[in-house]
Structures are given as structure tokens and as C-alpha cells.
Amino acid sequence: MSHDSASLKTVSTSQDSLQGAIPSGIGSPCPNGTSVVEPAAKASMTENGNGLLPKSASFLDVRSVEDATSAPPLKRSKMSTVVNLLEARTAVQEHENEVAEVVIVCEPEQASLMMGGLHPRGSLYERPVNIDTAKQQHAEFRKVLREHGVRVLTVREILAHHVDTNMSARVDLEELVAEALKYEMAPGHDVMSLAESDRHYLSDAYKREVISHMSTTQLIDTVLINPTVTLLPSYRDTGLTASYTFEPLSNLVYTRDQQVTTCKGIVMGRLRSAQRQREVQVMRFCFNKLGMAVAGEIKEPGFLEGGDFFPMGSDLAMAGIGLRSNLDACKQLMDEDLLGTRRFAVVRDDFDQHQDRMHLDCVFSVLSDRCCIMLADIMGEASPTRRLVDEYTRDPASGKYKLTREGVEFSAFISGEGYHIIPISNEHQLQYACNVLNLGDSRIISVHAHSARQIVKDPRFSGDVQVIDFSSITSMYGSVHCASQVVKRVPRVHKA
């Protein structure tokens, strides 16, 4: 795949569409009754219970924000909230067009990405990847999000936060490391054949001693590369010889997939690919540390990946099934009441199931309350790769979801929901034109300039599209929607 977005570019049809990101009550009033501040001022401010404070660009800046509050040191019980900025905030996402407030990302990690890049195909990558370029492009992505007023947290920053100053935080992280790090004897050798003094060096006690001496950086690197140390008796020197194998979390840069955020909160998914399943544990640890309660989790035989899920409002949620997610997971979402919506649309990929269109967000995205993009090739009853929608409706008396419509062609279903569809060509879809990130109020981040022009020229779209170069990240088979987990959007006020 190629990209025609070599440099940062903004395409805009609205001068004031960024205003929706500003908390109400700040700055001057708008005609619609909301309030705004200038972008520069907005970027340097955030809101908490004590009013306006300097904007925290990341956890690296949290300490200065906490100091500004003159609050007492944070008392913390095991696995509870560690960040004042997010305390008492629940994860919630009703609609893709609501204003994004908190986004979790994972910057391309040197060690795990380097290992994944040694054999891209075996690491679920599309093409070889340049690590340095990937890091630069991801840094620019985070910068753009923050310029839009989004609070951006990275996985590494969450894992590291307070570890050097809070023993509970350190011990929590050490426990995660102890699960990632394994010691074992080489095949054909029995640990009991070792001298008793040497057996200690394969023990859990020795492993924990090693971990207790690691720096914070070492601890996090160990979590991300999942090393196994295989030991052979050497009968000389220290008595043992070590060799190493790794199962790096090379796809954690795509923080969309390990969970979904619904009207009810965070639901941990279950990833189809074996090499990605441990990512769920790491992300659950991050949410626990943030104090963001996990509402539920998908269990076997269910599979659910975040790229297949779309919140479409307080009335409707939507999930794709096919190559990655399955109906078992969708049934769990309904049976466990994890959606919080009256209706649930299951979008079936019965006929295509291709890696280039592995998730629903590869072929569809929401641009506004009444506008979306969709791969043209899947549209229409005659399409050999069409998607079909089964709609479930929650019975208000029993609380159970029941199948109310079956086999509705996807574009017809979406049109019936009142959406205008902007069709995206197959050529542009292969360049990730459909995989955009909506920051709310039709503020769109895209990686494809041609389709961005197509969107803003459409008379039914009135918003902004900002195009960034993400070509090294898309080498790993995903784009900006894949590389972001919105855990908090500002819910709209619903009329009684």
C-alpha cells in the first residue's frame, strides 16, 4: 500500500468546529450557547474539580499538575486510582461523534517493535517497518490529539507512573513482570540433576529477587517482550548457561483492539491471534491503575476485537463479526448487559473475511451524527462481499435482547438510521482511507489526503479533516482508529 500524505496537511470546511472540545463555562459564548477559548489557551488548560489547571500533556507532566492543586499526597490502596486527573471518572462512550476527552495509545516500543520487525509477516504486519520513522509519526499523532484538547496517555507512562515513588505501584508492576518472565530448564535436562545450590536459580524466589532490583524501564521492557530464559548446566564458572526466547507485544501499538468502550464502560475483549492475547492483561492492568472500572470481559468461546465495535448513540451499538470477532462475543455483550443501548446491530461478514478488511473499522467509519464513510465494494445486495446486519432489541420488561431484524444489507441499514454514506473506493480503502479517528463534532484525523478531499467536498459533511503521515504505523496493518482507544467521551445531555 502507498500513501499520498507525506506531510501534515489540514483540509477544513469549518472554522469553528474545534470549539466542541472546550469545557463549557470557559471563554466567550458562541451562538449555540457553548463557550470557547482560543486554541493556544485551550491547549494549555484542563479542568478538574478545582477549576482550571495547566494542561497535562502526558503523565510526565502530572506531577506539576498535582503540585498546582496543593493537594495532600495521594493515599492509594492496591490496584486503585493513581492519577488525580482521572479520579472518579468513569469510562464511557456513547457515540463516535461525541467529544473525545481521554485517549490511551501505545507508542511504538523499541524492543518489541524491533523483534516484530525481524519477520513482519509472522508478526501480523503488512510490510517491513522503520522503527525510527514509526516513533516520529506516532509522536506527531499524539501532538495532534493534544492540540485538539484530548488528554493523551501512553501505556508506558501509565505503567511507569508513581513506580519510583510509591511502593504499592512498584509491587503491582513487579507482579505483572513476574507473570511475563519465565525461567525453565532446557529440554532433556531435569532441574533435579542440578546441584541443590544451583536449583535456587530457577526458583520463583530468585526470579522475584532479580525483578526487585530492576529499574522501572527494565520492568516495563520485560512486560513488553515476555522473555523466557532457558538454562543449561555448564559445570563451570557460574554453573549455568542461559539462552533467551521472547514473545514481544509487537502489536500493542494498536490499543483499539484489546477492549471496547460502551455506554456501560470498558469491556475487555479476547483477541483471535495467539501472539496478541497477552495484550488484554496489560491493558486491564492499565485500567486498574487508572481506577477505571472494567464492566466485563469476553470469555471463551467468544472473540471480540475493538476494531469491530462502533458506539452509535445511546440507542444503538454496532459490532462486526467475521474474521476476528464472533457471534459468541456479541451474545455475551447482550446477555451480560454490557452495552447500555436499546438496540444492538451485529454486522456479519459472511462472504469476504479478508485480512485487508479484517475489522469493521477497515470498511466503515462515523464522520458526524448523520454522515459516514463506507467501502463502496461492500455496498448493495448484489455485492459479493456485502455485509448483512442482524438487529437485536432489548425488551424493557425482561431486559433481554431479542432478534428483531435479520439479514439487512449494511448500507441499507445505515441509510435507514439516517446516515448519508460517502463511498470510498477499493484503491483508497487499501490505503486506510476508511480507518479515521473522530475526535468529536466531526473533527476527523485521517491518513489519506485524497479521501480527505472527497469528504470535505461532500455537501453533507461540515467539519474538519486533518491528514497526517502514518505510513510506518500502517505498515503494521492498522491506522489512526486502530492506534487509539477512546475511553472517555463527553456524553451529551439527553432530553427526558
Coordinates of C-alpha atoms in Angstrom, one line a residue:
M1 CA 0.0 0.0 0.0
S2 CA 1.1 3.5 -0.7
H3 CA 0.3 6.9 0.9
D4 CA -0.1 10.3 -0.6
S5 CA 0.1 12.1 2.7
A6 CA 3.8 12.7 3.0
S7 CA 3.4 15.8 5.2
L8 CA 1.0 17.1 7.8
K9 CA -2.0 18.7 6.0
T10 CA -5.3 20.2 7.1
V11 CA -8.4 20.2 5.0
S12 CA -11.2 22.3 6.5
T13 CA -14.7 23.4 5.7
S14 CA -15.5 24.8 9.2
Q15 CA -13.5 27.5 11.0
D16 CA -15.1 26.8 14.4
S17 CA -15.5 23.0 14.6
L18 CA -12.8 22.7 17.2
Q19 CA -14.9 24.5 19.7
G20 CA -16.8 21.4 20.8
A21 CA -13.7 20.2 22.7
I22 CA -13.8 23.1 25.2
P23 CA -15.4 22.5 28.5
S24 CA -18.5 24.7 29.0
G25 CA -18.2 27.8 31.0
I26 CA -14.8 28.8 29.7
G27 CA -14.1 31.8 27.5
S28 CA -16.6 33.7 25.4
P29 CA -20.1 32.4 24.4
C30 CA -20.9 31.0 21.0
P31 CA -24.1 31.5 19.1
N32 CA -25.2 28.0 20.1
G33 CA -24.7 28.7 23.8
T34 CA -21.4 26.9 24.3
S35 CA -18.2 28.6 25.3
V36 CA -14.8 28.7 23.8
V37 CA -11.2 29.8 24.4
E38 CA -8.5 30.4 21.8
P39 CA -6.8 27.2 20.7
A40 CA -3.5 28.2 22.3
A41 CA -5.2 28.8 25.6
K42 CA -7.2 25.6 25.3
A43 CA -4.1 23.5 24.7
S44 CA -2.6 24.7 28.0
M45 CA -5.6 24.2 30.2
T46 CA -7.6 21.3 31.6
E47 CA -10.5 21.1 34.0
N48 CA -10.8 19.3 37.3
G49 CA -12.8 19.7 40.5
N50 CA -10.7 22.7 41.5
G51 CA -11.1 24.7 38.3
L52 CA -8.6 25.3 35.6
L53 CA -5.1 23.9 35.8
P54 CA -2.1 23.7 33.5
K55 CA -2.8 21.1 30.8
S56 CA -1.1 17.8 31.4
A57 CA 0.3 16.7 28.0
S58 CA 1.1 13.3 29.5
F59 CA 1.8 11.5 32.7
L60 CA 5.3 13.1 32.6
D61 CA 3.6 16.3 33.5
V62 CA 1.1 15.0 36.1
R63 CA 3.4 15.8 39.0
S64 CA 3.4 19.5 38.2
V65 CA -0.4 19.5 37.8
E66 CA -0.7 17.7 41.2
D67 CA 1.6 20.2 42.8
A68 CA -0.5 23.1 41.5
T69 CA -3.5 21.8 43.4
S70 CA -1.7 21.9 46.7
A71 CA -3.4 18.6 47.5
P72 CA -2.0 16.2 50.1
P73 CA -0.1 13.2 48.9
L74 CA -2.3 10.6 47.3
K75 CA -3.2 7.7 49.5
R76 CA -3.5 4.6 47.4
S77 CA -4.8 1.1 48.1
K78 CA -3.6 -1.8 46.0
M79 CA -4.6 -1.5 42.3
S80 CA -6.7 1.6 42.8
T81 CA -6.6 5.1 41.2
V82 CA -3.1 6.6 41.0
V83 CA -3.8 9.7 38.9
N84 CA -5.7 12.6 40.4
L85 CA -6.7 13.9 37.0
L86 CA -8.8 10.8 36.3
E87 CA -10.1 10.0 39.8
A88 CA -13.8 9.4 39.9
R89 CA -14.1 9.5 36.1
T90 CA -15.8 6.6 34.5
A91 CA -15.0 5.3 31.1
V92 CA -18.0 5.9 28.8
Q93 CA -18.5 6.2 25.1
E94 CA -22.0 6.6 23.6
H95 CA -21.2 7.9 20.1
E96 CA -18.1 8.2 17.8
N97 CA -19.0 11.8 17.2
E98 CA -19.0 12.9 20.9
V99 CA -16.0 14.9 22.0
A100 CA -13.1 12.7 22.9
E101 CA -11.7 13.6 26.3
V102 CA -9.2 10.8 27.2
V103 CA -7.4 8.6 24.7
I104 CA -5.0 5.8 25.5
V105 CA -2.3 5.0 23.0
C106 CA 0.9 2.9 22.9
E107 CA 3.9 4.5 21.2
P108 CA 6.0 2.1 19.1
E109 CA 8.3 0.4 21.6
Q110 CA 11.9 -0.1 20.6
A111 CA 12.5 -3.6 21.8
S112 CA 9.1 -5.2 21.0
L113 CA 8.8 -3.4 17.6
M114 CA 12.3 -4.3 16.7
M115 CA 11.6 -8.0 17.3
G116 CA 8.3 -7.8 15.4
G117 CA 10.1 -6.1 12.5
L118 CA 12.5 -9.0 12.1
H119 CA 9.8 -11.0 10.4
P120 CA 6.9 -8.7 9.6
R121 CA 4.5 -11.3 8.2
G122 CA 4.9 -13.6 11.2
S123 CA 4.2 -10.6 13.5
L124 CA 0.9 -9.7 11.7
Y125 CA 2.5 -6.8 9.9
E126 CA 1.6 -5.8 6.3
R127 CA 5.1 -4.5 5.3
P128 CA 8.5 -4.0 6.8
V129 CA 8.6 -1.2 9.3
N130 CA 11.2 1.6 10.0
I131 CA 11.2 1.9 13.8
D132 CA 12.6 5.4 14.0
T133 CA 10.1 6.7 11.4
A134 CA 7.2 5.0 13.2
K135 CA 8.2 6.6 16.5
Q136 CA 8.4 10.0 14.9
Q137 CA 5.0 9.6 13.2
H138 CA 3.3 8.4 16.4
A139 CA 4.8 11.3 18.3
E140 CA 3.2 13.7 15.8
F141 CA -0.1 11.8 16.1
R142 CA -0.1 12.3 19.9
K143 CA 0.8 16.0 19.4
V144 CA -2.1 16.5 17.0
L145 CA -4.5 14.8 19.5
R146 CA -3.3 17.1 22.3
E147 CA -3.7 20.2 20.0
H148 CA -7.4 19.1 19.8
G149 CA -7.7 19.3 23.6
V150 CA -7.5 15.5 24.1
R151 CA -5.8 14.1 27.2
V152 CA -3.4 11.5 25.8
L153 CA -2.0 8.8 28.0
T154 CA 0.5 6.2 26.7
V155 CA 0.8 2.6 28.0
R156 CA 4.4 3.1 29.1
E157 CA 3.5 6.3 31.0
I158 CA 0.7 4.5 32.8
L159 CA 2.9 1.5 33.7
A160 CA 5.7 3.8 35.0
H161 CA 3.6 6.3 36.9
H162 CA 4.4 6.5 40.6
V163 CA 6.6 3.4 40.4
D164 CA 9.7 5.2 41.6
T165 CA 7.9 7.0 44.5
N166 CA 5.1 4.6 45.6
M167 CA 5.8 1.1 46.8
S168 CA 2.3 -0.2 46.0
A169 CA 2.7 1.0 42.4
R170 CA 6.1 -0.7 42.2
V171 CA 4.9 -4.0 43.7
D172 CA 1.9 -4.1 41.4
L173 CA 4.2 -3.7 38.4
E174 CA 6.6 -6.3 39.7
E175 CA 3.7 -8.8 39.9
L176 CA 2.9 -8.2 36.3
V177 CA 6.6 -8.7 35.4
A178 CA 6.7 -12.0 37.4
E179 CA 4.0 -13.3 35.1
A180 CA 5.8 -12.2 32.0
L181 CA 9.3 -13.5 32.9
K182 CA 9.8 -17.3 32.8
Y183 CA 12.8 -19.5 33.9
E184 CA 13.0 -23.1 32.6
M185 CA 15.4 -25.9 32.1
A186 CA 16.5 -26.8 28.6
P187 CA 14.7 -29.8 27.1
G188 CA 16.3 -33.1 28.1
H189 CA 17.6 -31.7 31.4
D190 CA 16.0 -32.2 34.8
V191 CA 16.2 -29.5 37.4
M192 CA 16.8 -32.2 40.0
S193 CA 20.0 -33.1 38.2
L194 CA 21.5 -29.7 39.2
A195 CA 23.3 -29.2 42.4
E196 CA 21.0 -28.1 45.2
S197 CA 22.6 -24.7 45.3
D198 CA 22.0 -24.2 41.6
R199 CA 18.3 -25.1 41.7
H200 CA 17.7 -21.9 43.5
Y201 CA 18.5 -20.0 40.3
L202 CA 15.4 -21.5 38.6
S203 CA 13.2 -20.7 41.5
D204 CA 10.4 -18.2 41.8
A205 CA 12.3 -16.7 44.8
Y206 CA 15.3 -16.0 42.6
K207 CA 13.2 -14.5 39.8
R208 CA 11.5 -12.2 42.3
E209 CA 14.9 -11.1 43.7
V210 CA 16.0 -10.3 40.2
I211 CA 12.8 -8.3 39.5
S212 CA 13.1 -6.4 42.7
H213 CA 16.5 -4.9 41.5
M214 CA 15.2 -3.9 38.1
S215 CA 14.7 -0.2 37.2
T216 CA 11.3 1.0 36.1
T217 CA 12.4 0.9 32.5
Q218 CA 13.6 -2.7 32.8
L219 CA 10.3 -3.7 34.4
I220 CA 8.3 -2.3 31.6
D221 CA 10.6 -3.7 28.9
T222 CA 10.2 -7.1 30.4
V223 CA 6.4 -6.8 30.3
L224 CA 6.5 -5.8 26.7
I225 CA 8.9 -8.6 25.4
N226 CA 7.7 -11.6 27.6
P227 CA 11.1 -13.3 27.9
T228 CA 11.7 -17.0 28.6
V229 CA 15.2 -17.8 30.0
T230 CA 16.3 -21.3 29.2
L231 CA 19.1 -22.7 31.3
L232 CA 21.6 -25.4 30.7
P233 CA 24.1 -26.7 33.3
S234 CA 27.6 -25.5 32.3
Y235 CA 29.6 -27.4 35.0
R236 CA 32.0 -24.4 35.2
D237 CA 32.0 -20.7 36.0
T238 CA 28.6 -19.8 37.5
G239 CA 27.3 -23.3 36.8
L240 CA 24.5 -22.3 34.4
T241 CA 24.3 -21.0 30.8
A242 CA 21.3 -19.0 29.6
S243 CA 19.6 -18.7 26.3
Y244 CA 16.6 -16.4 25.6
T245 CA 13.4 -16.5 23.6
F246 CA 10.8 -13.7 23.5
E247 CA 7.1 -13.2 22.8
P248 CA 7.0 -9.5 22.2
L249 CA 3.8 -7.5 22.3
S250 CA 4.6 -6.2 18.8
N251 CA 1.0 -5.2 18.1
L252 CA 0.2 -3.3 21.3
V253 CA 0.6 -0.1 19.3
Y254 CA -3.0 -0.8 18.2
T255 CA -4.7 -0.1 21.5
R256 CA -8.1 -0.2 19.9
D257 CA -8.4 -4.0 19.9
Q258 CA -7.9 -5.3 23.4
Q259 CA -11.2 -3.8 24.7
V260 CA -14.3 -1.8 23.7
T261 CA -15.7 1.2 25.5
T262 CA -19.5 1.1 25.6
C263 CA -22.2 3.1 27.4
K264 CA -21.6 0.8 30.3
G265 CA -17.8 1.3 30.4
I266 CA -14.8 -0.8 29.4
V267 CA -15.3 -4.4 28.3
M268 CA -12.1 -6.4 27.9
G269 CA -12.0 -8.3 24.6
R270 CA -10.5 -11.6 23.6
L271 CA -8.1 -11.4 20.7
R272 CA -8.1 -14.0 17.9
S273 CA -4.4 -14.1 17.3
A274 CA -2.4 -16.1 19.8
Q275 CA 0.5 -13.7 19.9
R276 CA -1.8 -10.8 20.9
Q277 CA -3.8 -12.4 23.7
R278 CA -1.5 -11.2 26.5
E279 CA -2.1 -7.6 25.4
V280 CA -5.5 -7.8 27.2
Q281 CA -3.8 -8.5 30.5
V282 CA -1.5 -5.5 30.1
M283 CA -4.4 -3.1 29.2
R284 CA -6.5 -4.4 32.1
F285 CA -3.6 -3.6 34.4
C286 CA -3.5 -0.1 33.0
F287 CA -7.3 0.5 33.5
N288 CA -7.0 -0.9 37.1
K289 CA -4.1 1.5 37.8
L290 CA -6.2 4.4 36.4
G291 CA -9.1 3.5 38.6
M292 CA -11.3 2.9 35.5
A293 CA -13.6 0.1 36.4
V294 CA -13.8 -2.8 33.9
A295 CA -17.5 -3.5 33.4
G296 CA -16.9 -7.0 32.0
E297 CA -14.9 -9.3 29.8
I298 CA -15.4 -11.6 26.9
K299 CA -14.7 -15.3 27.7
E300 CA -14.2 -18.4 25.6
P301 CA -15.5 -19.2 23.0
G302 CA -16.1 -15.5 22.4
F303 CA -13.7 -13.4 20.4
L304 CA -14.0 -9.6 20.4
E305 CA -11.6 -7.0 19.0
G306 CA -12.1 -3.3 19.4
G307 CA -11.8 -2.5 15.7
D308 CA -15.1 -4.3 15.2
F309 CA -17.1 -2.1 17.6
F310 CA -18.8 1.2 17.0
P311 CA -20.9 3.2 19.5
M312 CA -23.7 4.8 17.5
G313 CA -25.5 6.7 20.3
S314 CA -27.4 5.9 23.4
D315 CA -29.9 3.9 21.4
L316 CA -27.6 1.8 19.2
A317 CA -24.3 0.0 19.4
M318 CA -22.8 -1.9 16.5
A319 CA -20.2 -4.8 16.2
G320 CA -18.8 -6.6 13.2
I321 CA -18.2 -10.3 13.2
G322 CA -16.3 -12.4 10.7
L323 CA -12.5 -12.8 10.5
R324 CA -11.7 -11.6 14.1
S325 CA -14.8 -11.1 16.3
N326 CA -17.6 -13.7 16.6
L327 CA -21.3 -14.1 17.5
D328 CA -20.4 -15.7 20.8
A329 CA -18.9 -12.5 22.0
C330 CA -21.8 -10.4 20.8
K331 CA -24.2 -12.7 22.7
Q332 CA -22.1 -12.2 25.9
L333 CA -22.3 -8.4 25.4
M334 CA -26.1 -8.7 25.3
D335 CA -26.5 -11.4 28.0
E336 CA -24.3 -9.7 30.5
D337 CA -25.9 -6.3 29.8
L338 CA -22.6 -4.7 28.8
L339 CA -23.9 -2.4 26.0
G340 CA -26.3 0.1 27.7
T341 CA -28.2 0.6 24.5
R342 CA -31.7 -0.4 23.4
R343 CA -30.5 -1.9 20.1
F344 CA -27.5 -3.8 19.0
A345 CA -26.6 -4.3 15.4
V346 CA -24.4 -7.3 14.5
V347 CA -22.7 -6.7 11.2
R348 CA -22.0 -10.1 9.6
D349 CA -19.0 -10.5 7.2
D350 CA -20.2 -13.8 5.8
F351 CA -18.7 -13.6 2.3
D352 CA -15.4 -11.7 2.4
Q353 CA -13.3 -12.3 5.6
H354 CA -10.1 -10.9 4.1
Q355 CA -7.1 -9.6 6.1
D356 CA -7.3 -6.3 4.3
R357 CA -10.8 -5.8 5.7
M358 CA -10.3 -7.7 9.0
H359 CA -12.3 -5.3 11.2
L360 CA -15.4 -3.2 10.7
D361 CA -13.3 0.0 11.0
C362 CA -11.4 -1.1 7.9
V363 CA -14.5 -0.5 5.8
F364 CA -16.7 1.9 7.7
S365 CA -16.4 5.0 10.0
V366 CA -18.6 7.6 11.5
L367 CA -17.9 11.2 10.5
S368 CA -20.8 13.0 12.2
D369 CA -24.3 12.4 13.6
R370 CA -25.6 11.9 10.1
C371 CA -22.6 11.2 7.8
C372 CA -20.3 8.3 7.4
I373 CA -17.8 6.6 5.0
M374 CA -18.1 3.1 3.7
L375 CA -16.2 0.9 1.3
A376 CA -18.1 1.1 -2.0
D377 CA -17.4 -2.5 -2.9
I378 CA -19.4 -3.9 0.0
M379 CA -22.5 -1.8 -0.7
G380 CA -25.6 -3.2 -2.2
E381 CA -27.5 -6.5 -2.3
A382 CA -25.5 -7.6 -5.4
S383 CA -22.1 -7.1 -3.9
P384 CA -20.2 -10.4 -3.5
T385 CA -18.6 -9.0 -0.3
R386 CA -21.6 -7.4 1.2
R387 CA -22.2 -7.3 4.9
L388 CA -25.5 -8.3 6.5
V389 CA -27.0 -6.8 9.7
D390 CA -28.9 -8.7 12.4
E391 CA -30.6 -6.3 14.8
Y392 CA -31.3 -7.1 18.4
T393 CA -33.7 -5.1 20.5
R394 CA -33.7 -5.1 24.3
D395 CA -37.1 -6.0 25.9
P396 CA -37.8 -3.4 28.5
A397 CA -39.7 -5.9 30.7
S398 CA -37.2 -8.8 30.7
G399 CA -34.0 -6.8 29.9
K400 CA -33.1 -9.5 27.4
Y401 CA -32.2 -8.8 23.7
K402 CA -34.2 -10.4 21.0
L403 CA -33.6 -10.7 17.3
T404 CA -35.9 -8.2 15.6
R405 CA -34.5 -7.9 12.1
E406 CA -32.2 -10.3 10.2
G407 CA -30.0 -10.1 7.1
V408 CA -30.4 -6.4 6.3
E409 CA -27.8 -5.2 3.8
F410 CA -25.4 -3.0 5.7
S411 CA -25.6 0.2 3.5
A412 CA -29.4 -0.1 3.6
F413 CA -29.3 -0.4 7.4
I414 CA -27.0 2.6 7.8
S415 CA -29.1 4.7 5.4
G416 CA -32.2 3.7 7.4
E417 CA -30.5 5.1 10.5
G418 CA -30.4 8.4 8.8
Y419 CA -26.8 8.4 7.7
H420 CA -25.5 9.8 4.4
I421 CA -22.8 7.5 3.1
I422 CA -19.7 8.8 1.3
P423 CA -18.4 5.8 -0.7
I424 CA -14.7 5.0 -0.6
S425 CA -13.1 3.2 -3.5
N426 CA -11.3 -0.1 -3.0
E427 CA -8.0 1.5 -4.0
H428 CA -8.3 4.1 -1.3
Q429 CA -9.6 1.7 1.3
L430 CA -6.4 -0.3 0.9
Q431 CA -4.6 2.9 1.8
Y432 CA -6.6 3.1 5.1
A433 CA -9.0 5.8 3.9
C434 CA -11.8 4.3 6.0
N435 CA -9.8 4.0 9.2
V436 CA -10.2 7.5 10.5
L437 CA -10.4 8.8 14.1
N438 CA -13.3 11.1 15.0
L439 CA -12.4 13.3 17.9
G440 CA -16.0 14.6 18.2
D441 CA -18.0 17.3 16.5
S442 CA -16.8 16.0 13.1
R443 CA -13.1 16.7 13.8
I444 CA -11.5 13.8 11.8
I445 CA -7.9 12.6 11.8
S446 CA -7.1 10.8 8.5
V447 CA -4.0 9.3 6.9
H448 CA -5.2 9.6 3.3
A449 CA -5.3 13.0 1.6
H450 CA -7.3 12.1 -1.5
S451 CA -10.3 10.7 0.5
A452 CA -10.0 13.7 2.9
R453 CA -10.7 16.0 0.0
Q454 CA -13.5 13.7 -1.1
I455 CA -15.1 14.0 2.4
V456 CA -14.8 17.8 2.8
K457 CA -16.2 18.3 -0.7
D458 CA -19.3 16.4 0.1
P459 CA -22.1 18.9 0.9
R460 CA -23.5 16.7 3.7
F461 CA -20.3 16.9 5.7
S462 CA -19.4 20.1 7.6
G463 CA -16.3 19.5 9.7
D464 CA -12.6 19.3 9.7
V465 CA -10.3 16.6 8.4
Q466 CA -6.6 16.7 9.4
V467 CA -4.3 14.5 7.4
I468 CA -1.1 13.1 9.0
D469 CA 1.6 10.8 7.7
F470 CA 1.2 7.5 9.4
S471 CA 2.8 5.3 6.7
S472 CA 5.2 3.5 9.1
I473 CA 2.4 2.7 11.5
T474 CA 0.1 1.4 8.7
S475 CA 2.9 -0.9 7.8
M476 CA 1.8 -2.9 10.8
Y477 CA -1.7 -3.3 9.4
G478 CA -3.6 -0.5 11.1
S479 CA -4.2 3.2 11.1
V480 CA -5.3 6.0 13.5
H481 CA -8.6 4.4 14.6
C482 CA -6.7 1.2 15.4
A483 CA -3.9 3.1 17.2
S484 CA -6.2 4.8 19.7
Q485 CA -8.6 3.7 22.5
V486 CA -11.0 6.5 23.4
V487 CA -12.0 5.6 27.0
K488 CA -13.9 8.8 27.8
R489 CA -16.1 10.9 25.5
V490 CA -18.2 13.8 26.9
P491 CA -21.8 12.3 27.0
R492 CA -24.5 14.5 25.5
V493 CA -27.4 15.7 27.6
H494 CA -30.4 13.5 26.8
K495 CA -33.8 15.1 26.9
A496 CA -36.3 13.3 29.1

